[in-house]
mmCIF file of C-alpha atoms in Angstrom:
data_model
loop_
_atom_site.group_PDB
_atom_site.id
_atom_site.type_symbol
_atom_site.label_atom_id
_atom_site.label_comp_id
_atom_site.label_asym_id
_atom_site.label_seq_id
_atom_site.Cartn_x
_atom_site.Cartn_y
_atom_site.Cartn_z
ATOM 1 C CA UNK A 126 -23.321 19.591 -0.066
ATOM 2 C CA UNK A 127 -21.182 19.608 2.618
ATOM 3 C CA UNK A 128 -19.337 23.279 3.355
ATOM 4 C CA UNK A 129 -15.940 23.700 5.308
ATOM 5 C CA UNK A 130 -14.174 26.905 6.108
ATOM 6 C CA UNK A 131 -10.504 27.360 6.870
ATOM 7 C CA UNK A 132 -8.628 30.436 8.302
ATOM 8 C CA UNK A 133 -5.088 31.660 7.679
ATOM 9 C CA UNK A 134 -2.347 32.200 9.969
ATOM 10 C CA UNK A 135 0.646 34.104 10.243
ATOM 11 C CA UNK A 136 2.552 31.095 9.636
ATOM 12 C CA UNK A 137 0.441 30.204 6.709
ATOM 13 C CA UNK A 138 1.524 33.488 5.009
ATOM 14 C CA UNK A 139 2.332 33.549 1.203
ATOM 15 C CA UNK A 140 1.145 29.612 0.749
ATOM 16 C CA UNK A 141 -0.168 28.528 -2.302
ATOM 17 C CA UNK A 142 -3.784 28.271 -1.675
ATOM 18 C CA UNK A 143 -3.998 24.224 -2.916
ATOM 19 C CA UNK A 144 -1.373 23.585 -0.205
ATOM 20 C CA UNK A 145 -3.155 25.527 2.670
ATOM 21 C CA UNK A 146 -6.412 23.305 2.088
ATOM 22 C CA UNK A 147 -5.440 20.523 2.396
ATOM 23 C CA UNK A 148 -2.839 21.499 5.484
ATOM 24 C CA UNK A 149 -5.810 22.956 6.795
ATOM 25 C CA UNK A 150 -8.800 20.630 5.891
ATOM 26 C CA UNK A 151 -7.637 16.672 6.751
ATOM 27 C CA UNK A 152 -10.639 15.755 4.540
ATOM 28 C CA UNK A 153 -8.419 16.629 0.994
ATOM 29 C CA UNK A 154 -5.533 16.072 -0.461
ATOM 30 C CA UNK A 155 -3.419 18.411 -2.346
ATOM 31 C CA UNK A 156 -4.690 17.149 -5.850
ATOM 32 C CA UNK A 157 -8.228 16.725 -4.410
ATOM 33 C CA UNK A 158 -8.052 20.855 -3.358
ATOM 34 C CA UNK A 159 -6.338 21.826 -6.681
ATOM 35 C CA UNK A 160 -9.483 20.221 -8.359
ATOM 36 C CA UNK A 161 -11.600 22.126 -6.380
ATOM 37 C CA UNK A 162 -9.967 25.355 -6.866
ATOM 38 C CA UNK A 163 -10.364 25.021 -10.404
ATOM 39 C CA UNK A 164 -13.879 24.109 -10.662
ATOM 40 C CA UNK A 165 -15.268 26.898 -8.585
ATOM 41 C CA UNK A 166 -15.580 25.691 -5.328
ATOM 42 C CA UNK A 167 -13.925 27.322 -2.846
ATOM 43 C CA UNK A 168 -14.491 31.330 -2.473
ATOM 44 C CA UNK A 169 -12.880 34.267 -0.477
ATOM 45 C CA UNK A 170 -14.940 36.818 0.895
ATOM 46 C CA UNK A 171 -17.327 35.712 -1.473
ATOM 47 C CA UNK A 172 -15.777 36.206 -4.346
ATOM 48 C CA UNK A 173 -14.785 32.603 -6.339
ATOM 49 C CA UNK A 174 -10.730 31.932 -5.438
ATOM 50 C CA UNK A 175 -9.618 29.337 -8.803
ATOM 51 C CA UNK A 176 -5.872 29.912 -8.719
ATOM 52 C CA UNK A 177 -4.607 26.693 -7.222
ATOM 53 C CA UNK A 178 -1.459 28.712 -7.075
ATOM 54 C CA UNK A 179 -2.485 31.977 -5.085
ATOM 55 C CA UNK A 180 -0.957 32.791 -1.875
ATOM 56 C CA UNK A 181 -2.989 33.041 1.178
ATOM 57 C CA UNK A 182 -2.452 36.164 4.103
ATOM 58 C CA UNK A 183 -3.192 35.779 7.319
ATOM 59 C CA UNK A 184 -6.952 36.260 8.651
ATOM 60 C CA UNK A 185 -8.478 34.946 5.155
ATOM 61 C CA UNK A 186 -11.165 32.787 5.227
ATOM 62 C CA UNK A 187 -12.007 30.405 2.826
ATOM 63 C CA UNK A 188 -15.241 28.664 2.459
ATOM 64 C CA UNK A 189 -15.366 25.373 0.641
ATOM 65 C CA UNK A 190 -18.967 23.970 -0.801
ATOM 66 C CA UNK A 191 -17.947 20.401 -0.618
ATOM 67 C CA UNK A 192 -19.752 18.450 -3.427
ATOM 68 C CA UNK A 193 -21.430 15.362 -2.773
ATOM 69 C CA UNK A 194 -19.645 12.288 -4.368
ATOM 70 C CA UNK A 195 -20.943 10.716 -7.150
ATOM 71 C CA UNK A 196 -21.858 7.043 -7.214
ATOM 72 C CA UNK A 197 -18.763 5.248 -8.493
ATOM 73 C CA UNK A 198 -19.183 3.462 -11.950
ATOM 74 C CA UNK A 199 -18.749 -0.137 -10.750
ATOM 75 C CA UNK A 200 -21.483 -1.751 -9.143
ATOM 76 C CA UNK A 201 -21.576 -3.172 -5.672
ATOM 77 C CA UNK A 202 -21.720 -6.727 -5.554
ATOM 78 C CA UNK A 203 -22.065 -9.221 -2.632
ATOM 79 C CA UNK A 204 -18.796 -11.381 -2.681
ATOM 80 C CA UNK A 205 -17.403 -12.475 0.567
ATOM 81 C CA UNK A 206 -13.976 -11.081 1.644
ATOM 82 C CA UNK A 207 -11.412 -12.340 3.710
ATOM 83 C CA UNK A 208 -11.121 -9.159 6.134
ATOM 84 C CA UNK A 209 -8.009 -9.138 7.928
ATOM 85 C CA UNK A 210 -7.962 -5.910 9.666
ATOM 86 C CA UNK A 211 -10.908 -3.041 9.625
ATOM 87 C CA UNK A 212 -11.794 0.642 10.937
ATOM 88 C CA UNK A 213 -13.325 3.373 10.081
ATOM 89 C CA UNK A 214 -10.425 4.735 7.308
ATOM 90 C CA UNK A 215 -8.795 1.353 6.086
ATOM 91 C CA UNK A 216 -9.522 -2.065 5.412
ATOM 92 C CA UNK A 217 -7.091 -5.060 4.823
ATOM 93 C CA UNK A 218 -8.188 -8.230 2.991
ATOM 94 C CA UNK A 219 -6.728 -11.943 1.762
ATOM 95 C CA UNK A 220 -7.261 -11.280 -1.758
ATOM 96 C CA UNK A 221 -7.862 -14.744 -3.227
ATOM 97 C CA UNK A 222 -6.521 -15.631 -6.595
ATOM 98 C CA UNK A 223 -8.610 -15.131 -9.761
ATOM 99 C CA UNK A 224 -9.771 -11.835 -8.533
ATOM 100 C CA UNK A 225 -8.831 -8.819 -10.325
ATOM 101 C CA UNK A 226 -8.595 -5.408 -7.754
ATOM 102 C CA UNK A 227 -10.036 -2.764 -9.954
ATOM 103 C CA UNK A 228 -12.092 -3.093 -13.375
ATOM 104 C CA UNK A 229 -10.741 -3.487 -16.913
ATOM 105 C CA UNK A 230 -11.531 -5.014 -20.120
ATOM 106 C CA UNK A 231 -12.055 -8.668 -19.609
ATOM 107 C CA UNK A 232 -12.789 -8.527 -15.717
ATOM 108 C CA UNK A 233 -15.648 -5.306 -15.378
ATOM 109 C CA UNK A 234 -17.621 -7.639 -12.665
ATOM 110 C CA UNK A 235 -16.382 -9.568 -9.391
ATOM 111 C CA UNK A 236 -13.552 -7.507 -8.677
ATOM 112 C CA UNK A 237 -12.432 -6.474 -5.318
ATOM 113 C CA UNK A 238 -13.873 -2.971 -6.024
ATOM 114 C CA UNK A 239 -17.218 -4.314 -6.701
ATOM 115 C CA UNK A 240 -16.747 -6.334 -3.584
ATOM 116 C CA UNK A 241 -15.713 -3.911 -1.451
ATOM 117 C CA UNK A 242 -18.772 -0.941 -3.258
ATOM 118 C CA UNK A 243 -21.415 -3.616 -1.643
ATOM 119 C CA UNK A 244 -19.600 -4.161 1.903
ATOM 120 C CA UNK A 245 -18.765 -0.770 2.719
ATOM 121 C CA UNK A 246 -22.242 0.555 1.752
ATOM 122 C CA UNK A 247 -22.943 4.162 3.612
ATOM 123 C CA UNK A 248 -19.505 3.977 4.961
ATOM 124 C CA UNK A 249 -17.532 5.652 1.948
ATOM 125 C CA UNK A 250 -17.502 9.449 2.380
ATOM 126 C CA UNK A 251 -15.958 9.970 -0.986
ATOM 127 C CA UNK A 252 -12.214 10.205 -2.404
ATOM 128 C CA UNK A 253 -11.932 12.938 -4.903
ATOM 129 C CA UNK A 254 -15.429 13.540 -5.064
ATOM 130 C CA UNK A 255 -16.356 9.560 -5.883
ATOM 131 C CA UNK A 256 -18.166 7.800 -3.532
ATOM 132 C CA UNK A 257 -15.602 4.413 -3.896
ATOM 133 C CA UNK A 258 -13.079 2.679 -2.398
ATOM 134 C CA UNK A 259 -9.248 4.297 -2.303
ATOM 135 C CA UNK A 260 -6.902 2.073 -4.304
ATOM 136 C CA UNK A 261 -3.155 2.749 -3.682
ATOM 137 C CA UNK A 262 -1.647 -0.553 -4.543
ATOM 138 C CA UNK A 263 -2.579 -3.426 -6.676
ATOM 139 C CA UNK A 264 -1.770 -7.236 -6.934
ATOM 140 C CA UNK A 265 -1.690 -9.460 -9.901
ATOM 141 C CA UNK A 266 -5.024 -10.957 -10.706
ATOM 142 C CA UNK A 267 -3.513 -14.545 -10.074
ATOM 143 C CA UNK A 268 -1.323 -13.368 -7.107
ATOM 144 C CA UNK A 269 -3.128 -14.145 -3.584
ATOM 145 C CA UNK A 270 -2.705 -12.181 -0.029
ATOM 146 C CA UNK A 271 -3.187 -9.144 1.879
ATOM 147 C CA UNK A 272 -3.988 -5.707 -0.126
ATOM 148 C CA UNK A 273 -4.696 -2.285 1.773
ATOM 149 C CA UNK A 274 -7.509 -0.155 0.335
ATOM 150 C CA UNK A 275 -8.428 3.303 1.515
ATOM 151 C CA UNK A 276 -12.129 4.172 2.715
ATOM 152 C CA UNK A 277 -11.904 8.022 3.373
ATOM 153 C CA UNK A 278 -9.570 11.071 2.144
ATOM 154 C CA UNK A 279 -7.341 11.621 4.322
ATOM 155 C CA UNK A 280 -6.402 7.792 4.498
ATOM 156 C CA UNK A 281 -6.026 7.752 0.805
ATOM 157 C CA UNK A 282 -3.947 10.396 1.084
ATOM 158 C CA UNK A 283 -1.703 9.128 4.278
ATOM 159 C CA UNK A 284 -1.524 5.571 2.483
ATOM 160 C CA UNK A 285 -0.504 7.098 -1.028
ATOM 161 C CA UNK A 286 2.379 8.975 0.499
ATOM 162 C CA UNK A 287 3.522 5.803 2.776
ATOM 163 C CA UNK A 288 3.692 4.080 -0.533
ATOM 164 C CA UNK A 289 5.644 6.595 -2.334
ATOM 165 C CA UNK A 290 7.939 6.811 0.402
ATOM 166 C CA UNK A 291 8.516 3.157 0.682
ATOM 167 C CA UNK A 292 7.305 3.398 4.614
ATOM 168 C CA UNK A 293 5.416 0.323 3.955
ATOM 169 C CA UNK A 294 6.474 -3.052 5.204
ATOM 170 C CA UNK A 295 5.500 -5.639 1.977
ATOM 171 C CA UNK A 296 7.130 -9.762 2.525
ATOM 172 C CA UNK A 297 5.838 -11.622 -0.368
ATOM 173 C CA UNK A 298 6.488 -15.897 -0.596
ATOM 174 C CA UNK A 299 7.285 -17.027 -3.996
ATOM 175 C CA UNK A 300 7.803 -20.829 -5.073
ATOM 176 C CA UNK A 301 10.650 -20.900 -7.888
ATOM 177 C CA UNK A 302 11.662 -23.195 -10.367
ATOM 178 C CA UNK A 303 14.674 -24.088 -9.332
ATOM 179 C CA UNK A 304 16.721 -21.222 -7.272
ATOM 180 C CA UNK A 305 18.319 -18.063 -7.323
ATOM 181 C CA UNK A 306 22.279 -17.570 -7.196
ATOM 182 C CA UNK A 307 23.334 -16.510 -4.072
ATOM 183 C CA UNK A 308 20.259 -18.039 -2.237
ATOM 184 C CA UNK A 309 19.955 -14.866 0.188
ATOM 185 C CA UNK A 310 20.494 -11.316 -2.220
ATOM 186 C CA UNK A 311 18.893 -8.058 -3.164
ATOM 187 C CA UNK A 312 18.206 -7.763 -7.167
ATOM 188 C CA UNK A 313 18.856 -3.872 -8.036
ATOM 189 C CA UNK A 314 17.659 -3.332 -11.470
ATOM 190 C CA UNK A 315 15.048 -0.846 -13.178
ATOM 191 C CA UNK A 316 12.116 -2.088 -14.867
ATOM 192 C CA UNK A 317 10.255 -1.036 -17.484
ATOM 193 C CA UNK A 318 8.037 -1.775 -20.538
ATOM 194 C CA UNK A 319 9.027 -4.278 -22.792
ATOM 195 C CA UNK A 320 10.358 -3.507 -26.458
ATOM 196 C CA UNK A 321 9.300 -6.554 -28.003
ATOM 197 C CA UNK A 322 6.035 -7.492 -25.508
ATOM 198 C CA UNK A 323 4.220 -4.335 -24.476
ATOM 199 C CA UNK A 324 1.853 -7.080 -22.100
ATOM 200 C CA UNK A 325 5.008 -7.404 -20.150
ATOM 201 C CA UNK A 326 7.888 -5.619 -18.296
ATOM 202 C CA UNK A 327 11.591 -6.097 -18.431
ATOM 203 C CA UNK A 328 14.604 -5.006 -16.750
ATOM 204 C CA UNK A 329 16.952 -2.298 -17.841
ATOM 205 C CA UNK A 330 20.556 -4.270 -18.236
ATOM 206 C CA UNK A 331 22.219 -0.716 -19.474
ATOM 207 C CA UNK A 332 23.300 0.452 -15.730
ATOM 208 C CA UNK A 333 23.783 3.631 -17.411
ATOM 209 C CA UNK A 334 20.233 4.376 -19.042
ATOM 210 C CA UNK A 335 17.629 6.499 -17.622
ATOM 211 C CA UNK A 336 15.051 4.528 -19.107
ATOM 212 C CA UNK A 337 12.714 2.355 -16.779
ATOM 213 C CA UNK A 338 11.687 3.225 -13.104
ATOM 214 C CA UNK A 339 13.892 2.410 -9.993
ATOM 215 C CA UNK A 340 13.116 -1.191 -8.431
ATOM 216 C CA UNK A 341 14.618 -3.248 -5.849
ATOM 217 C CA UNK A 342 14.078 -6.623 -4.367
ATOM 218 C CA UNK A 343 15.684 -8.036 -1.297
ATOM 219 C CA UNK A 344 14.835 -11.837 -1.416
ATOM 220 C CA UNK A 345 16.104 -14.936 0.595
ATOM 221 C CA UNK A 346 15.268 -18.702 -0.055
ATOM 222 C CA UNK A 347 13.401 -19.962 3.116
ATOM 223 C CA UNK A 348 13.803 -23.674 1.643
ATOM 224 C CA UNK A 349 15.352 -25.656 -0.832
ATOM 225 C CA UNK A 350 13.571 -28.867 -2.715
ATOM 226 C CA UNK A 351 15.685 -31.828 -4.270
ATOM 227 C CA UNK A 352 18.210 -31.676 -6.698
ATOM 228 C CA UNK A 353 18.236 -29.951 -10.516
ATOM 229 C CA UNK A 354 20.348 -33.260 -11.469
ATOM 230 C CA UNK A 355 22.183 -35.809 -10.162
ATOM 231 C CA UNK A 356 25.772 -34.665 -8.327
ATOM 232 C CA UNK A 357 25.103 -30.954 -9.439
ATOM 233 C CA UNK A 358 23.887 -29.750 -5.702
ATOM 234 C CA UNK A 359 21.285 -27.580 -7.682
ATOM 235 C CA UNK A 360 18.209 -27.327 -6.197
ATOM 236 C CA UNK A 361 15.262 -27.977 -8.489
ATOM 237 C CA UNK A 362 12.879 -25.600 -6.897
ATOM 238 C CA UNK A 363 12.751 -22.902 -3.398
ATOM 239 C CA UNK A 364 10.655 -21.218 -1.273
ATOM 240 C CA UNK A 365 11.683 -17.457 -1.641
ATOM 241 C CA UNK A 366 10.833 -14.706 1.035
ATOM 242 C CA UNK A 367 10.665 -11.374 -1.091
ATOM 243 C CA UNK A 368 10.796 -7.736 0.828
ATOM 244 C CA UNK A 369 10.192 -4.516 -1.524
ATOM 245 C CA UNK A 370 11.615 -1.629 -1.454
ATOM 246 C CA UNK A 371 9.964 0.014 -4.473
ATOM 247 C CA UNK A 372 6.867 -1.592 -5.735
ATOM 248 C CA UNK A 373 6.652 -1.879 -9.547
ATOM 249 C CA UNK A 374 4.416 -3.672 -12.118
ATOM 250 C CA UNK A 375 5.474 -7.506 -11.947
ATOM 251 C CA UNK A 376 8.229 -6.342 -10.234
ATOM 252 C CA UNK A 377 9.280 -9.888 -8.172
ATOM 253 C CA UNK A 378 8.177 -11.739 -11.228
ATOM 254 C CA UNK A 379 10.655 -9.710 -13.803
ATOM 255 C CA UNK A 380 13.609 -9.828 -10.666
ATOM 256 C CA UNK A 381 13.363 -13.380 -9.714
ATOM 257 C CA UNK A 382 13.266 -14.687 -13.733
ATOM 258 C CA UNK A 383 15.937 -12.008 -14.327
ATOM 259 C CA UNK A 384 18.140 -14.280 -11.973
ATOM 260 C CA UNK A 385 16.883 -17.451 -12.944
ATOM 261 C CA UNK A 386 14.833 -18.221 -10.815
ATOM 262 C CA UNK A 387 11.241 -17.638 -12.374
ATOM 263 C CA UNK A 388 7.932 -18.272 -10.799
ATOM 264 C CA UNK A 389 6.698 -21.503 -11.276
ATOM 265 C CA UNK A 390 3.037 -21.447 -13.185
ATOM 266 C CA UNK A 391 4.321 -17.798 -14.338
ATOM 267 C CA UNK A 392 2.591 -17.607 -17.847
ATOM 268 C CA UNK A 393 4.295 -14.579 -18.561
ATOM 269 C CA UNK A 394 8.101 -15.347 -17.329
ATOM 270 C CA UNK A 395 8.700 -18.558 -16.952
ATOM 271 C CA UNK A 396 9.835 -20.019 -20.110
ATOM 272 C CA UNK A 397 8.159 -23.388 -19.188
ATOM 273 C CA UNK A 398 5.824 -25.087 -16.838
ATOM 274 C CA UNK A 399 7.077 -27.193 -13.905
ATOM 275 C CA UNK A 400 10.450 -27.966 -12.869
ATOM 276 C CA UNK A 401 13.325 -29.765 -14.208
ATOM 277 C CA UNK A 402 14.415 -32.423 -11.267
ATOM 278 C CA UNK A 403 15.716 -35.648 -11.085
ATOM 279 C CA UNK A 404 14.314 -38.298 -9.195
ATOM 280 C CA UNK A 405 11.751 -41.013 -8.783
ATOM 281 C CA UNK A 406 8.948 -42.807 -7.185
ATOM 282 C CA UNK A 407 5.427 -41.609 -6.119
ATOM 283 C CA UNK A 408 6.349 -38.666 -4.047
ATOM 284 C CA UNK A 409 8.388 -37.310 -7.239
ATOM 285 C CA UNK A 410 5.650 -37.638 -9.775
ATOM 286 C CA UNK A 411 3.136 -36.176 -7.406
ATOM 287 C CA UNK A 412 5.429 -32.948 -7.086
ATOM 288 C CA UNK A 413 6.816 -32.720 -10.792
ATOM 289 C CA UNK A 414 2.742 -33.169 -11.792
ATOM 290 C CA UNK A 415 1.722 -30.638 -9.254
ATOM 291 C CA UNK A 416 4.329 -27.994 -10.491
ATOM 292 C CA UNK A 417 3.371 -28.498 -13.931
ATOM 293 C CA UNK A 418 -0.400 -27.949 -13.945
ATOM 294 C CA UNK A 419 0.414 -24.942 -11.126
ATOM 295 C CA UNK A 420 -1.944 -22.317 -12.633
ATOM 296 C CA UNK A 421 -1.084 -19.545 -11.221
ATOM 297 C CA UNK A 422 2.066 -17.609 -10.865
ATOM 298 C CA UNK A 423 3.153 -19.159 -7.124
ATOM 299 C CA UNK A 424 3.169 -15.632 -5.382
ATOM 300 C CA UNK A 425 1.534 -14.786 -2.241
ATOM 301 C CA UNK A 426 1.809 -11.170 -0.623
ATOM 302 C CA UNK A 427 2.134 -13.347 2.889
ATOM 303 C CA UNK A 428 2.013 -9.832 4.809
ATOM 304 C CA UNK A 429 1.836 -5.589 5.221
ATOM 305 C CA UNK A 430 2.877 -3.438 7.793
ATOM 306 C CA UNK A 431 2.781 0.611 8.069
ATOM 307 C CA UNK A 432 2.063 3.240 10.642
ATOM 308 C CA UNK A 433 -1.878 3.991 10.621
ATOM 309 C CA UNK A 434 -2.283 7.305 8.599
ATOM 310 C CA UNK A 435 -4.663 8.380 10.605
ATOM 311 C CA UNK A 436 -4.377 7.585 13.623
ATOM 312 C CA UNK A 437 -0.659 7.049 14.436
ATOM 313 C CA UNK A 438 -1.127 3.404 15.342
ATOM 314 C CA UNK A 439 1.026 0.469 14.031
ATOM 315 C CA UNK A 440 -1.227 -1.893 11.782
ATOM 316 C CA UNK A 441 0.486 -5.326 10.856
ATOM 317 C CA UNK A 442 -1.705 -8.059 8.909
ATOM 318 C CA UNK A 443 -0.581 -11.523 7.980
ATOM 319 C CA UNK A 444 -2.629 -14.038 5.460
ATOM 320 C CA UNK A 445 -1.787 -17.763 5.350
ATOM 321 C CA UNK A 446 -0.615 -19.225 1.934
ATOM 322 C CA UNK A 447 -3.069 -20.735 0.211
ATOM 323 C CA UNK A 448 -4.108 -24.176 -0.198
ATOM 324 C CA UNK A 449 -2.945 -24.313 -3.577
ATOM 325 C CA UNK A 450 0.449 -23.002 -2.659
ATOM 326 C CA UNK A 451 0.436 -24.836 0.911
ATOM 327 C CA UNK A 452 0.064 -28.219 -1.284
ATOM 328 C CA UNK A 453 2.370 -27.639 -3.833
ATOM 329 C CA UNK A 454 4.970 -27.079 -0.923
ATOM 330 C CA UNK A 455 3.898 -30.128 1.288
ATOM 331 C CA UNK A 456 4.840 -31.982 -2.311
ATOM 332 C CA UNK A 457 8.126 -30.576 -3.381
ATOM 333 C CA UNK A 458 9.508 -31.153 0.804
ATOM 334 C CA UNK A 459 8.769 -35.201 0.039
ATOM 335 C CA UNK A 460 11.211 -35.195 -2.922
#
């Protein structure tokens, strides 16, 4: 048990006691302290403080018995990462696809959690009270690319707030069937559970609901591939550069399908596999094949910048596309 004390000032006068701790103690965050508050933890003159709420006055001293962290449930296991960028509070990595971030029913084992649990061994001081890696974004299971992940508290706690303050720098490259309308635009719509399909999200085409969160996509197509039909000047497919502002569940998925331009190899929004193109030859069928046994959702989070929580620097990471991606692109520019 590790024990950490933390003084009052003038200026800290009348503070709510969750507040000053975590001010005062870089270690916690505000929800980490109010935890702690409430389960006995922190005292005043000996005497138990466990009103999150209480003000402080100046010259108190607080003493907080740190608990050790608990193991985390998942287990560590050895599976090789793609580390883009590491120190001692944050690590990047190239997720590939296939691999889910955190555990859940139908992927408990050979996540990145239970990647990162076994490389990070003895280096994971604990985030609220766990000994386990910080998670403050997530990608899709069949989405590839570069995903931040927290190793200590007060990174957790910087990166969480970046997040929620959209101070985060996210480009994502999506492959389309065919391509949106204008090719360079920002989709502005809110997004929320389905009605009809709780497995998927939707947007919110009432301008004036409330329902749904706020989410907003600022896309641009980087290429366009042959023609929709003959004489039409439709493309059939596109390379799309996404930037987010907000960061919701499926959220370039639901935009770009919204505008009709889904994903190809989407098995949730695209309303069929492939593309619809006209043309001929071998360099045709080998892209109109390749699109239609695409796997995947085509999305790539190509790369993520943000100002170091911790220590002030700027930390940019890029990862390549994939060779799945990379191929299906060196096929649709021959048609």
């Amino acid at each position: 048990m590790n024990t950490l004390t933390a003084t009052a000032t003038d200026t800290d006068k009348g503070t709510r006691l969750d507040r000053f701790l975590s001010e005062a103690l870089p270690e916690l965050s505000r929800s980490r302290a109010k935890t702690l508050i409430k389960e006995g933890a922190v005292s005043l003159n000996g005497k138990t403080a466990d009103d999150p709420k209480a003000g402080v006055s100046p010259g108190d001293t607080y003493t907080l018995n740190m608990p050790d962290p608990v193991p985390a449930t998942p287990e560590p296991e050895d599976i090789p990462l793609d580390i883009l960028f590491e120190d001692e509070h944050l690590i990047l990595v190239n997720k590939p696809s296939g691999m889910a971030v955190h555990p859940a029913p139908g992927s408990w084992q050979g996540t990145l959690v239970n990647a990162l649990l076994h490389h990070c061994a003895g280096e994971l001081p604990g985030i609220g009270g766990v000994e386990r890696p910080g998670i403050v974004h997530r990608i899709d299971k069949g989405t590839t690319g570069v995903l931040v992940v927290a190793k200590t508290e007060p990174a957790h706690a910087g990166l969480s707030k970046l997040f929620k303050t959209h101070d985060i720098d996210r480009t994502y490259l999506a492959i389309t069937r065919g391509a949106p309308r204008p090719l360079v635009g920002t989709v502005d719509m809110r997004i929320a559970r389905s009605t009809s399909d709780r497995k998927k999200m939707a947007v919110i085409r009432d301008e004036e609901s409330g329902d749904g969160r706020h989410a907003v996509t600022h896309y641009k197509a980087r290429e366009t591939f042959g023609e929709l039909d003959k004489g039409v000047g439709l493309p059939a497919a596109a390379l799309i550069e996404c930037r987010l502002e907000t960061g919701r569940t499926h959220q370039i998925r639901v935009h770009l399908a919204h505008i009709g331009a889904p994903l190809i190899g989407d098995p949730t929004y695209g309303r069929q596999r492939g593309i619809k193109a006209y043309g001929s030859g071998e360099a045709f069928i080998d892209a109109t094949t390749r699109a239609r046994q695409f796997d995947r959702q085509a999305l790539h989070a190509a790369s993520l910048g943000f100002v170091h929580p911790v220590t002030g620097e700027d930390v940019f990471a890029e990862a390549p596309l994939p060779p799945d991606m990379d191929g299906l692109l060196s096929a649709l520019r021959k048609i």
